[in-house]
Tab-separated table of C-alpha atoms in Angstrom:
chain	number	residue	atom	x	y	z
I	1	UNK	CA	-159.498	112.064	-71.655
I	2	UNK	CA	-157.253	109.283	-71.421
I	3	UNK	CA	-156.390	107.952	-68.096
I	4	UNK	CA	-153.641	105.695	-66.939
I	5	UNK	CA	-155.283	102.504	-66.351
I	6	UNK	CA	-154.477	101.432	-62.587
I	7	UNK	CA	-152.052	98.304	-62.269
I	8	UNK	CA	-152.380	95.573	-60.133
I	9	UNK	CA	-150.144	92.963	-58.550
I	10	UNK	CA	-147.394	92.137	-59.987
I	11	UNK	CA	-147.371	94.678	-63.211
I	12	UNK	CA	-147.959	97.554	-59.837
I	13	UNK	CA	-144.606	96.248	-58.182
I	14	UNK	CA	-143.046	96.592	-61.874
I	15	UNK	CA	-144.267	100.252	-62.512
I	16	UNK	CA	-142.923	101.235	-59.269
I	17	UNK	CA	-139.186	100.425	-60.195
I	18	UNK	CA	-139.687	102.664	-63.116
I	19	UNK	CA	-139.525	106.243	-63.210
I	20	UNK	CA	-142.818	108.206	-63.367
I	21	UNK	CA	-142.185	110.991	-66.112
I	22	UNK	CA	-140.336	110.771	-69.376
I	23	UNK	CA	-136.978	111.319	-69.009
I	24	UNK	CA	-133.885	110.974	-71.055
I	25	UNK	CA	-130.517	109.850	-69.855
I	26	UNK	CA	-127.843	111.662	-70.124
I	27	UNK	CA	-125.674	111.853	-73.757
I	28	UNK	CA	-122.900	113.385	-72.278
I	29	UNK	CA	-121.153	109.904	-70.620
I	30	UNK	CA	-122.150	108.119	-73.474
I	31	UNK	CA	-120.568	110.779	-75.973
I	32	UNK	CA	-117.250	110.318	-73.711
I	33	UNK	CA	-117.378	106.845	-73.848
I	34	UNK	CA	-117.398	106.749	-77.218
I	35	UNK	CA	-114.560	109.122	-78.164
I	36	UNK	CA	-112.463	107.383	-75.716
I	37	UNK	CA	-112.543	104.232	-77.019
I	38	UNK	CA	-112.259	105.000	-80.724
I	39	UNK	CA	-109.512	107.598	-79.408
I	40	UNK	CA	-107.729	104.948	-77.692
I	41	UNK	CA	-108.346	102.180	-80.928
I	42	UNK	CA	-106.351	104.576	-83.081
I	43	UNK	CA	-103.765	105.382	-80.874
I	44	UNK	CA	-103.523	101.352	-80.029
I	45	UNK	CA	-103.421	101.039	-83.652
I	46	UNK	CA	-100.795	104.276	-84.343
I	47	UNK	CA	-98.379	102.224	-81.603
I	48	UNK	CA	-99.009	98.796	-83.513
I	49	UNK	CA	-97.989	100.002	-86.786
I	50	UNK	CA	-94.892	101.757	-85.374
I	51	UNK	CA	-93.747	98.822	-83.715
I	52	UNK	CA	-94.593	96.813	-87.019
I	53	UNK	CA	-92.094	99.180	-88.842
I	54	UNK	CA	-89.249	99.536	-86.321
I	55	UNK	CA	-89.422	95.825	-86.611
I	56	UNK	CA	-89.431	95.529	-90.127
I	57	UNK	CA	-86.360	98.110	-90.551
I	58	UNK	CA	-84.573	96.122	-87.866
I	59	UNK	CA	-85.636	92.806	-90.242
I	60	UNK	CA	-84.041	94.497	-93.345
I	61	UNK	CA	-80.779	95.294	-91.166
I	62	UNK	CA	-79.890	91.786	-89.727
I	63	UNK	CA	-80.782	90.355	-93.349
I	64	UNK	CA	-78.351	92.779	-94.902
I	65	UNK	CA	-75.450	91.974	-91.990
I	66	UNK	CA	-76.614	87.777	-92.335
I	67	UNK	CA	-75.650	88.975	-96.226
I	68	UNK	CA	-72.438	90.538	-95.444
I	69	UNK	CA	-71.694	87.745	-93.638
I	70	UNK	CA	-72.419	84.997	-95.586
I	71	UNK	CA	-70.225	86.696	-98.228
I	72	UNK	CA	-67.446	87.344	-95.748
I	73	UNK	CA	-67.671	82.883	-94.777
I	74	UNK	CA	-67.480	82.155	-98.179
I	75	UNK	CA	-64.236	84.374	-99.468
I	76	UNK	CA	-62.285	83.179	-96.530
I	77	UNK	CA	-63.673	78.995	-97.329
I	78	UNK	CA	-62.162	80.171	-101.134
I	79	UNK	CA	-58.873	81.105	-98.768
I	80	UNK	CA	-58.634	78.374	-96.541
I	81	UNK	CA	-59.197	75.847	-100.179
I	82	UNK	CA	-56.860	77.644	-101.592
I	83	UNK	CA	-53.848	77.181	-99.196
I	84	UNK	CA	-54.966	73.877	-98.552
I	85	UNK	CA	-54.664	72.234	-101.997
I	86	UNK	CA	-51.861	70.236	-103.200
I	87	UNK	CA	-49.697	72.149	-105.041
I	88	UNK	CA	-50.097	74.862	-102.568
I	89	UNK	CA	-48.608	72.800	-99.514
I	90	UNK	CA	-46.129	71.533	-101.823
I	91	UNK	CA	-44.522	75.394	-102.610
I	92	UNK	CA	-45.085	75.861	-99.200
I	93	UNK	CA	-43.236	73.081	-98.030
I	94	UNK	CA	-40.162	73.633	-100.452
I	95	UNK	CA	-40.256	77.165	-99.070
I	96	UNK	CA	-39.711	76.295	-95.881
I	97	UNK	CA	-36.947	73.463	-96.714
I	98	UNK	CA	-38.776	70.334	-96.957
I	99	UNK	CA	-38.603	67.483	-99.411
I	100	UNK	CA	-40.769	64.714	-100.260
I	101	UNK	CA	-40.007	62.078	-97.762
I	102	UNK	CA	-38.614	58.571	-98.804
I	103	UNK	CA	-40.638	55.214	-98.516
I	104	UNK	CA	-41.882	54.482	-95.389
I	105	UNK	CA	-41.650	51.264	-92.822
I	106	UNK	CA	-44.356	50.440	-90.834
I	107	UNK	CA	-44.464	48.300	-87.583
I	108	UNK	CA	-47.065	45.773	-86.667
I	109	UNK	CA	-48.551	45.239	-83.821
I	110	UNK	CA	-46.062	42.372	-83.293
I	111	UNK	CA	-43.448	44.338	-83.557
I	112	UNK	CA	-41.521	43.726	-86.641
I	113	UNK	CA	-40.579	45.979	-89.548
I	114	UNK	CA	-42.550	46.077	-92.485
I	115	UNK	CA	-41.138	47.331	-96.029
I	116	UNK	CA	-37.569	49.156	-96.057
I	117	UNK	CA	-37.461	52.211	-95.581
I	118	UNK	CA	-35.659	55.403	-97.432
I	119	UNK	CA	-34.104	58.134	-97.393
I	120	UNK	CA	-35.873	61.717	-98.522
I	121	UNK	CA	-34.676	62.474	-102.071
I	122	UNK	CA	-33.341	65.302	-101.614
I	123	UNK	CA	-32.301	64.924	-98.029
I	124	UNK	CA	-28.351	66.077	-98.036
I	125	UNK	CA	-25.246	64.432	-96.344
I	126	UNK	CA	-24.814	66.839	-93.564
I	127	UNK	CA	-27.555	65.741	-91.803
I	128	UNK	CA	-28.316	67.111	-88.728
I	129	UNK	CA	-27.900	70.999	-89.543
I	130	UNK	CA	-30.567	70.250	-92.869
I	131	UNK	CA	-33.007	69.046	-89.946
I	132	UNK	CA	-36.651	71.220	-90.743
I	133	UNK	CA	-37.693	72.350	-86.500
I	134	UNK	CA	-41.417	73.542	-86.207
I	135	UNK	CA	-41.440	77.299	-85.890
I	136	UNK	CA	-42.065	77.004	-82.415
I	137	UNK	CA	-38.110	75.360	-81.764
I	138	UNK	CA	-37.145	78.358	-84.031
I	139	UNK	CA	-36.138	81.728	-82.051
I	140	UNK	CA	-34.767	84.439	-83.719
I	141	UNK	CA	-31.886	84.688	-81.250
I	142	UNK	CA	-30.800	80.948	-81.520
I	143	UNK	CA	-27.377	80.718	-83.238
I	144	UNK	CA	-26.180	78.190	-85.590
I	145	UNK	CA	-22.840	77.625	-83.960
I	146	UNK	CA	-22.426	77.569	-80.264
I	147	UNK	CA	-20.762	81.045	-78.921
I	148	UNK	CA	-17.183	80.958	-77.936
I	149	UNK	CA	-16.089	79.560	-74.563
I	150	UNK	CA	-14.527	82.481	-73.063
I	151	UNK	CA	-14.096	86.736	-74.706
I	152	UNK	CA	-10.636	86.240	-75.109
I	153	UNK	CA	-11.793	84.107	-78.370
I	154	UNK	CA	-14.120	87.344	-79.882
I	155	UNK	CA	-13.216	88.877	-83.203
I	156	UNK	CA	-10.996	92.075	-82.442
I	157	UNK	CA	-13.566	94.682	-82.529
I	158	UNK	CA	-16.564	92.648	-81.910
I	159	UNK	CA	-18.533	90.308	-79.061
I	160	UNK	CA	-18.906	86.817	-78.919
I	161	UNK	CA	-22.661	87.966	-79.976
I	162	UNK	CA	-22.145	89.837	-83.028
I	163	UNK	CA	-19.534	87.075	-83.979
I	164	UNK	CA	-22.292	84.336	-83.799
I	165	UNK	CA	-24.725	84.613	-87.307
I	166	UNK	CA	-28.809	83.474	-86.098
I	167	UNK	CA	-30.243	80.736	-87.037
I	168	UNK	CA	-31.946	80.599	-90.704
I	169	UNK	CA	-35.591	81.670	-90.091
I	170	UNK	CA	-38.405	80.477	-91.812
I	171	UNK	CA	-41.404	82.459	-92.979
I	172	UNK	CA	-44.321	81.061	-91.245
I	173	UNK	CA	-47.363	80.848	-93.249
I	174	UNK	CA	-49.924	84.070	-92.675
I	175	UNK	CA	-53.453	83.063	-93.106
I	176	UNK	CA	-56.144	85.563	-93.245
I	177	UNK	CA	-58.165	86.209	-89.778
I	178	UNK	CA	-56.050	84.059	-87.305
């Protein structure tokens, strides 16, 4: 029958390195192997698109707040133009007492007066008490006219306090957000 032909030299050394008798490997580590790397591909790729969506939900929210506040920039820009023009600082300024101010003189570097100047137009002969302070000169608790001297010179029935009026108070501008 048929006989293994006998190897020599090097093709001996060869067949000795090599099992004898048929076998098969084993299926079972390479079964294993298998299922745990497609296992672990589609859990790799369940984490992926999880992350993918968290981050596009997380996109959608900052868009919407970037929207909100874009809106938000622009109303209070429409504010700030608003107060800002012309005829709005004019009412303003006649609210609070002011008047257009006369013409001006201007000093050169030299030193000597250019143009003559003028008085406001509507600037009144008593002077000093029509004088506009910033609000920040203006307390609540300043009086007009200095107290009395001594409490002999209080109203019967009153203090020197009550007998005192405040100052006049302007309304100080409110803007929006400040």
């Amino acid at each position: 029958m048929s006989r293994k032909p006998e190897l020599k030299g090097r093709a001996a050394r060869l067949a000795r390195l090599f099992p004898a008798g048929p076998r098969q490997a084993a299926r079972t580590p390479f079964v294993l192997l298998v299922v745990l790397l497609l296992g672990g591909g589609l859990i790799g790729l369940l984490v992926l698109n999880s992350a993918l969506s968290e981050g596009s939900f997380r996109m959608g929210d900052l868009q919407r707040d970037t929207k909100n506040l874009t809106d938000e920039e622009q109303a209070l820009q429409r504010d700030i133009d608003s107060y800002s023009a012309p005829d709005a600082l004019r009412r303003r300024a006649g609210e609070l007492g002011m008047v257009p101010g006369g013409d001006p003189a201007f000093l050169e570097p030299d030193g000597t007066v250019k143009g003559v100047p003028s008085a406001a137009a509507g600037q009144s002969a008593q002077g000093a008490a029509d004088v506009v302070r910033p609000p920040e000169a203006m307390t609540p608790s300043q009086p007009v006219a200095s107290p009395p001297a001594s409490p002999s010179a209080a109203p019967p029935g009153g203090t020197p306090a009550q007998s005192a009026s405040p100052a006049p108070t302007a309304a100080l501008p409110t803007t929006p957000g400040r």
